[in-house]
Each structure stands twice: as structure tokens, then as C-alpha cells.
Amino acid sequence: MRKYIITFLFSVFALLSANAQTKTNPQLSKLYQNYISVKSALASDDFKKTSAAAGEFLKTVSLINSKSLNEKKLNSLKSDAKTISSAKNIDAQRKPFYRLSEVMIAVAKENKISDKTIFVQYCPMAEGNWLSNEKQIVNPYYGSSMLKCGSVKSEIK
């Protein structure tokens, strides 16, 4: 009987641990949605919309505590979002998006930030990755000049 109780308790603990890992973090989920807004604005070559989206991203990342993300990632995300929001043109906004994307990819791999599949996409011309809600390529690094350039590199579920 004791063996069954111990087995049962281990099973319950394993189930609780699995549920904790599959629950979406609301702060990081909002940050991901802000990231998608920045990516979409860059892909549409909209300088003003990109600045506004990066400003919203910066507000969200500033509210995230170091229990959700480590200080190094938080500082990197803040710095890149600030640079994007204050840049003078679309090309200057795209440069820090490389690092912003790499950090967000790491965040997505380490945390549950969406209930849906996240696609890691890659543009060989820009040599850059980004995250997307869909398989369809909408390239933020070149916008309308090479909107469909790229491929799905991996999926985060």
C-alpha cells in the first residue's frame, strides 16, 4: 500500500510540474504580442508605426520583473526597444531588431509565451532570424523590397 501512495504522489507531482511549464506567462505573452507589432510594422516599412510599437514594447518590458526574465535579457530588450523607438529612419530601426529578435527567440524557447505555435524564421540575405505567429514569411528586415524572402527555421510549441 505504501508503494502505491508514493507512486501516486510522484505522479501528482509530475503532473503539477508539467502544468506549471505549459501555463503561458501573461507578462511574457504581452511582450511577445508587442514584439509581433514591431515585426509587422518593420515588414510594412512603416517608420512611425515601428516607433510606436517599439515604445509599447519598451513599456511592457519595463514592467517585467527579474523573476520572469534575467536582468541581462531584460536590459538587452529595453536597450534595443529604446533604440528602435528613437531611431531616425526605418533602416536604423531594423539594425537593433536583429538582437531584439535573438533575445526574444531565447525567451520563447525558455518560457511559454504563447498558446499557439511560434515560428522561428530566417532571411539568408539579411542573415537574421525573427519570430512569427504564422508560417507565411513576412520579412521585417527588407520589408516590401523582399517581403517573402526567408524560410521557417524551426517551431516552438
PDB file of C-alpha atoms in Angstrom:
ATOM      1  CA  MET A   1       0.000   0.000   0.000  1.00  0.00           C
ATOM      2  CA  ARG A   2       2.812   2.402   0.895  1.00  0.00           C
ATOM      3  CA  LYS A   3       4.399   1.797  -2.519  1.00  0.00           C
ATOM      4  CA  TYR A   4       1.147   2.818  -4.248  1.00  0.00           C
ATOM      5  CA  ILE A   5       0.838   6.004  -2.209  1.00  0.00           C
ATOM      6  CA  ILE A   6       4.405   7.014  -3.040  1.00  0.00           C
ATOM      7  CA  THR A   7       3.845   6.243  -6.731  1.00  0.00           C
ATOM      8  CA  PHE A   8       0.620   8.259  -6.646  1.00  0.00           C
ATOM      9  CA  LEU A   9       2.334  11.235  -5.002  1.00  0.00           C
ATOM     10  CA  PHE A  10       5.146  11.184  -7.562  1.00  0.00           C
ATOM     11  CA  SER A  11       2.556  11.065 -10.349  1.00  0.00           C
ATOM     12  CA  VAL A  12       0.692  14.055  -8.915  1.00  0.00           C
ATOM     13  CA  PHE A  13       3.942  16.000  -8.511  1.00  0.00           C
ATOM     14  CA  ALA A  14       4.962  15.220 -12.106  1.00  0.00           C
ATOM     15  CA  LEU A  15       1.561  16.349 -13.377  1.00  0.00           C
ATOM     16  CA  LEU A  16       1.724  19.604 -11.401  1.00  0.00           C
ATOM     17  CA  SER A  17       5.234  20.295 -12.693  1.00  0.00           C
ATOM     18  CA  ALA A  18       4.145  19.649 -16.274  1.00  0.00           C
ATOM     19  CA  ASN A  19       1.172  22.003 -15.890  1.00  0.00           C
ATOM     20  CA  ALA A  20       3.402  24.744 -14.481  1.00  0.00           C
ATOM     21  CA  GLN A  21       5.630  24.531 -17.552  1.00  0.00           C
ATOM     22  CA  THR A  22       2.716  24.606 -20.012  1.00  0.00           C
ATOM     23  CA  LYS A  23       0.991  27.634 -18.492  1.00  0.00           C
ATOM     24  CA  THR A  24       1.540  30.800 -20.505  1.00  0.00           C
ATOM     25  CA  ASN A  25       3.234  33.651 -18.632  1.00  0.00           C
ATOM     26  CA  PRO A  26       0.873  36.649 -19.178  1.00  0.00           C
ATOM     27  CA  GLN A  27       3.636  39.277 -18.942  1.00  0.00           C
ATOM     28  CA  LEU A  28       5.797  37.484 -21.487  1.00  0.00           C
ATOM     29  CA  SER A  29       2.786  36.782 -23.683  1.00  0.00           C
ATOM     30  CA  LYS A  30       2.047  40.530 -23.847  1.00  0.00           C
ATOM     31  CA  LEU A  31       5.708  41.202 -24.592  1.00  0.00           C
ATOM     32  CA  TYR A  32       5.571  38.689 -27.447  1.00  0.00           C
ATOM     33  CA  GLN A  33       2.479  40.379 -28.888  1.00  0.00           C
ATOM     34  CA  ASN A  34       4.291  43.744 -28.676  1.00  0.00           C
ATOM     35  CA  TYR A  35       7.256  42.124 -30.461  1.00  0.00           C
ATOM     36  CA  ILE A  36       4.927  40.912 -33.243  1.00  0.00           C
ATOM     37  CA  SER A  37       3.668  44.503 -33.628  1.00  0.00           C
ATOM     38  CA  VAL A  38       7.245  45.760 -34.063  1.00  0.00           C
ATOM     39  CA  LYS A  39       7.985  42.992 -36.574  1.00  0.00           C
ATOM     40  CA  SER A  40       4.817  43.703 -38.563  1.00  0.00           C
ATOM     41  CA  ALA A  41       5.478  47.451 -38.654  1.00  0.00           C
ATOM     42  CA  LEU A  42       9.024  46.851 -39.928  1.00  0.00           C
ATOM     43  CA  ALA A  43       7.722  44.448 -42.579  1.00  0.00           C
ATOM     44  CA  SER A  44       5.279  47.098 -43.782  1.00  0.00           C
ATOM     45  CA  ASP A  45       8.083  49.710 -43.984  1.00  0.00           C
ATOM     46  CA  ASP A  46       6.153  51.961 -41.584  1.00  0.00           C
ATOM     47  CA  PHE A  47       8.649  54.074 -39.646  1.00  0.00           C
ATOM     48  CA  LYS A  48       6.091  55.802 -37.381  1.00  0.00           C
ATOM     49  CA  LYS A  49       4.209  52.584 -36.597  1.00  0.00           C
ATOM     50  CA  THR A  50       7.517  50.862 -35.793  1.00  0.00           C
ATOM     51  CA  SER A  51       8.470  53.658 -33.384  1.00  0.00           C
ATOM     52  CA  ALA A  52       5.095  53.443 -31.649  1.00  0.00           C
ATOM     53  CA  ALA A  53       5.209  49.630 -31.453  1.00  0.00           C
ATOM     54  CA  ALA A  54       8.737  49.713 -30.022  1.00  0.00           C
ATOM     55  CA  GLY A  55       7.538  52.264 -27.458  1.00  0.00           C
ATOM     56  CA  GLU A  56       4.767  49.873 -26.378  1.00  0.00           C
ATOM     57  CA  PHE A  57       7.287  47.015 -26.245  1.00  0.00           C
ATOM     58  CA  LEU A  58       9.516  49.163 -24.028  1.00  0.00           C
ATOM     59  CA  LYS A  59       6.602  49.940 -21.663  1.00  0.00           C
ATOM     60  CA  THR A  60       5.781  46.235 -21.366  1.00  0.00           C
ATOM     61  CA  VAL A  61       9.370  45.067 -20.857  1.00  0.00           C
ATOM     62  CA  SER A  62       9.850  47.748 -18.185  1.00  0.00           C
ATOM     63  CA  LEU A  63       7.034  46.158 -16.148  1.00  0.00           C
ATOM     64  CA  ILE A  64       8.523  42.656 -16.241  1.00  0.00           C
ATOM     65  CA  ASN A  65      10.289  41.577 -13.075  1.00  0.00           C
ATOM     66  CA  SER A  66      13.568  39.693 -12.917  1.00  0.00           C
ATOM     67  CA  LYS A  67      11.743  36.568 -11.725  1.00  0.00           C
ATOM     68  CA  SER A  68      10.260  36.170 -15.211  1.00  0.00           C
ATOM     69  CA  LEU A  69      13.431  37.090 -17.124  1.00  0.00           C
ATOM     70  CA  ASN A  70      17.032  37.514 -16.068  1.00  0.00           C
ATOM     71  CA  GLU A  71      18.462  41.008 -15.792  1.00  0.00           C
ATOM     72  CA  LYS A  72      20.759  40.633 -18.813  1.00  0.00           C
ATOM     73  CA  LYS A  73      17.874  39.766 -21.143  1.00  0.00           C
ATOM     74  CA  LEU A  74      15.669  42.492 -19.697  1.00  0.00           C
ATOM     75  CA  ASN A  75      18.371  45.122 -20.179  1.00  0.00           C
ATOM     76  CA  SER A  76      19.075  43.967 -23.730  1.00  0.00           C
ATOM     77  CA  LEU A  77      15.384  44.070 -24.671  1.00  0.00           C
ATOM     78  CA  LYS A  78      14.969  47.529 -23.111  1.00  0.00           C
ATOM     79  CA  SER A  79      18.030  48.888 -24.866  1.00  0.00           C
ATOM     80  CA  ASP A  80      17.040  47.558 -28.291  1.00  0.00           C
ATOM     81  CA  ALA A  81      13.427  48.718 -27.973  1.00  0.00           C
ATOM     82  CA  LYS A  82      14.596  52.191 -26.929  1.00  0.00           C
ATOM     83  CA  THR A  83      16.979  52.338 -29.913  1.00  0.00           C
ATOM     84  CA  ILE A  84      14.223  51.255 -32.312  1.00  0.00           C
ATOM     85  CA  SER A  85      11.686  53.737 -30.924  1.00  0.00           C
ATOM     86  CA  SER A  86      14.095  56.686 -31.137  1.00  0.00           C
ATOM     87  CA  ALA A  87      15.755  55.816 -34.484  1.00  0.00           C
ATOM     88  CA  LYS A  88      15.661  58.412 -37.261  1.00  0.00           C
ATOM     89  CA  ASN A  89      14.660  56.082 -40.131  1.00  0.00           C
ATOM     90  CA  ILE A  90      13.454  52.570 -40.939  1.00  0.00           C
ATOM     91  CA  ASP A  91      16.956  51.242 -41.699  1.00  0.00           C
ATOM     92  CA  ALA A  92      18.187  52.419 -38.302  1.00  0.00           C
ATOM     93  CA  GLN A  93      15.179  50.668 -36.732  1.00  0.00           C
ATOM     94  CA  ARG A  94      15.994  47.369 -38.428  1.00  0.00           C
ATOM     95  CA  LYS A  95      19.571  47.104 -37.106  1.00  0.00           C
ATOM     96  CA  PRO A  96      18.707  46.619 -33.396  1.00  0.00           C
ATOM     97  CA  PHE A  97      15.838  44.311 -34.393  1.00  0.00           C
ATOM     98  CA  TYR A  98      18.430  41.582 -35.064  1.00  0.00           C
ATOM     99  CA  ARG A  99      19.465  41.418 -31.402  1.00  0.00           C
ATOM    100  CA  LEU A 100      15.940  42.054 -30.128  1.00  0.00           C
ATOM    101  CA  SER A 101      14.824  39.016 -32.139  1.00  0.00           C
ATOM    102  CA  GLU A 102      17.653  36.789 -30.915  1.00  0.00           C
ATOM    103  CA  VAL A 103      16.813  37.594 -27.294  1.00  0.00           C
ATOM    104  CA  MET A 104      13.083  37.068 -27.920  1.00  0.00           C
ATOM    105  CA  ILE A 105      13.835  33.707 -29.565  1.00  0.00           C
ATOM    106  CA  ALA A 106      15.748  32.683 -26.429  1.00  0.00           C
ATOM    107  CA  VAL A 107      12.855  33.896 -24.257  1.00  0.00           C
ATOM    108  CA  ALA A 108      10.368  31.891 -26.343  1.00  0.00           C
ATOM    109  CA  LYS A 109      12.485  28.745 -26.079  1.00  0.00           C
ATOM    110  CA  GLU A 110      12.856  29.086 -22.305  1.00  0.00           C
ATOM    111  CA  ASN A 111       9.305  30.177 -21.449  1.00  0.00           C
ATOM    112  CA  LYS A 112       5.754  29.543 -22.531  1.00  0.00           C
ATOM    113  CA  ILE A 113       4.861  32.868 -24.181  1.00  0.00           C
ATOM    114  CA  SER A 114       2.050  31.765 -26.484  1.00  0.00           C
ATOM    115  CA  ASP A 115      -0.652  29.120 -26.572  1.00  0.00           C
ATOM    116  CA  LYS A 116      -0.078  28.783 -30.319  1.00  0.00           C
ATOM    117  CA  THR A 117       2.926  27.574 -32.290  1.00  0.00           C
ATOM    118  CA  ILE A 118       5.627  30.212 -32.733  1.00  0.00           C
ATOM    119  CA  PHE A 119       7.658  30.058 -35.939  1.00  0.00           C
ATOM    120  CA  VAL A 120      11.335  30.984 -35.954  1.00  0.00           C
ATOM    121  CA  GLN A 121      12.036  32.362 -39.411  1.00  0.00           C
ATOM    122  CA  TYR A 122      15.278  33.212 -41.173  1.00  0.00           C
ATOM    123  CA  CYS A 123      16.292  35.506 -44.026  1.00  0.00           C
ATOM    124  CA  PRO A 124      19.537  34.397 -45.703  1.00  0.00           C
ATOM    125  CA  MET A 125      20.007  37.807 -47.345  1.00  0.00           C
ATOM    126  CA  ALA A 126      19.837  39.652 -44.023  1.00  0.00           C
ATOM    127  CA  GLU A 127      21.349  36.729 -42.079  1.00  0.00           C
ATOM    128  CA  GLY A 128      18.745  37.361 -39.421  1.00  0.00           C
ATOM    129  CA  ASN A 129      16.070  35.460 -37.536  1.00  0.00           C
ATOM    130  CA  TRP A 130      12.701  36.594 -36.223  1.00  0.00           C
ATOM    131  CA  LEU A 131       9.574  35.189 -34.597  1.00  0.00           C
ATOM    132  CA  SER A 132       6.179  34.895 -36.244  1.00  0.00           C
ATOM    133  CA  ASN A 133       2.663  33.719 -35.415  1.00  0.00           C
ATOM    134  CA  GLU A 134       2.333  32.122 -38.852  1.00  0.00           C
ATOM    135  CA  LYS A 135       4.309  30.033 -41.324  1.00  0.00           C
ATOM    136  CA  GLN A 136       3.940  32.624 -44.073  1.00  0.00           C
ATOM    137  CA  ILE A 137       7.118  34.685 -44.484  1.00  0.00           C
ATOM    138  CA  VAL A 138       6.707  38.426 -43.977  1.00  0.00           C
ATOM    139  CA  ASN A 139      10.273  39.709 -43.800  1.00  0.00           C
ATOM    140  CA  PRO A 140      10.905  42.567 -41.334  1.00  0.00           C
ATOM    141  CA  TYR A 141      14.499  43.103 -42.474  1.00  0.00           C
ATOM    142  CA  TYR A 142      13.711  44.109 -46.048  1.00  0.00           C
ATOM    143  CA  GLY A 143      10.014  44.936 -45.977  1.00  0.00           C
ATOM    144  CA  SER A 144       8.321  45.399 -49.330  1.00  0.00           C
ATOM    145  CA  SER A 145      11.571  45.057 -51.308  1.00  0.00           C
ATOM    146  CA  MET A 146      11.927  41.376 -50.283  1.00  0.00           C
ATOM    147  CA  LEU A 147       8.787  40.648 -48.281  1.00  0.00           C
ATOM    148  CA  LYS A 148       8.712  36.901 -48.987  1.00  0.00           C
ATOM    149  CA  CYS A 149      12.460  36.268 -48.589  1.00  0.00           C
ATOM    150  CA  GLY A 150      13.132  33.668 -45.926  1.00  0.00           C
ATOM    151  CA  SER A 151      12.083  30.315 -44.554  1.00  0.00           C
ATOM    152  CA  VAL A 152      10.800  28.700 -41.393  1.00  0.00           C
ATOM    153  CA  LYS A 153      13.844  27.560 -39.442  1.00  0.00           C
ATOM    154  CA  SER A 154      12.032  25.895 -36.522  1.00  0.00           C
ATOM    155  CA  GLU A 155       8.856  25.828 -34.469  1.00  0.00           C
ATOM    156  CA  ILE A 156       8.357  26.484 -30.778  1.00  0.00           C
ATOM    157  CA  LYS A 157       5.291  24.778 -29.346  1.00  0.00           C
TER     158      LYS A 157
END
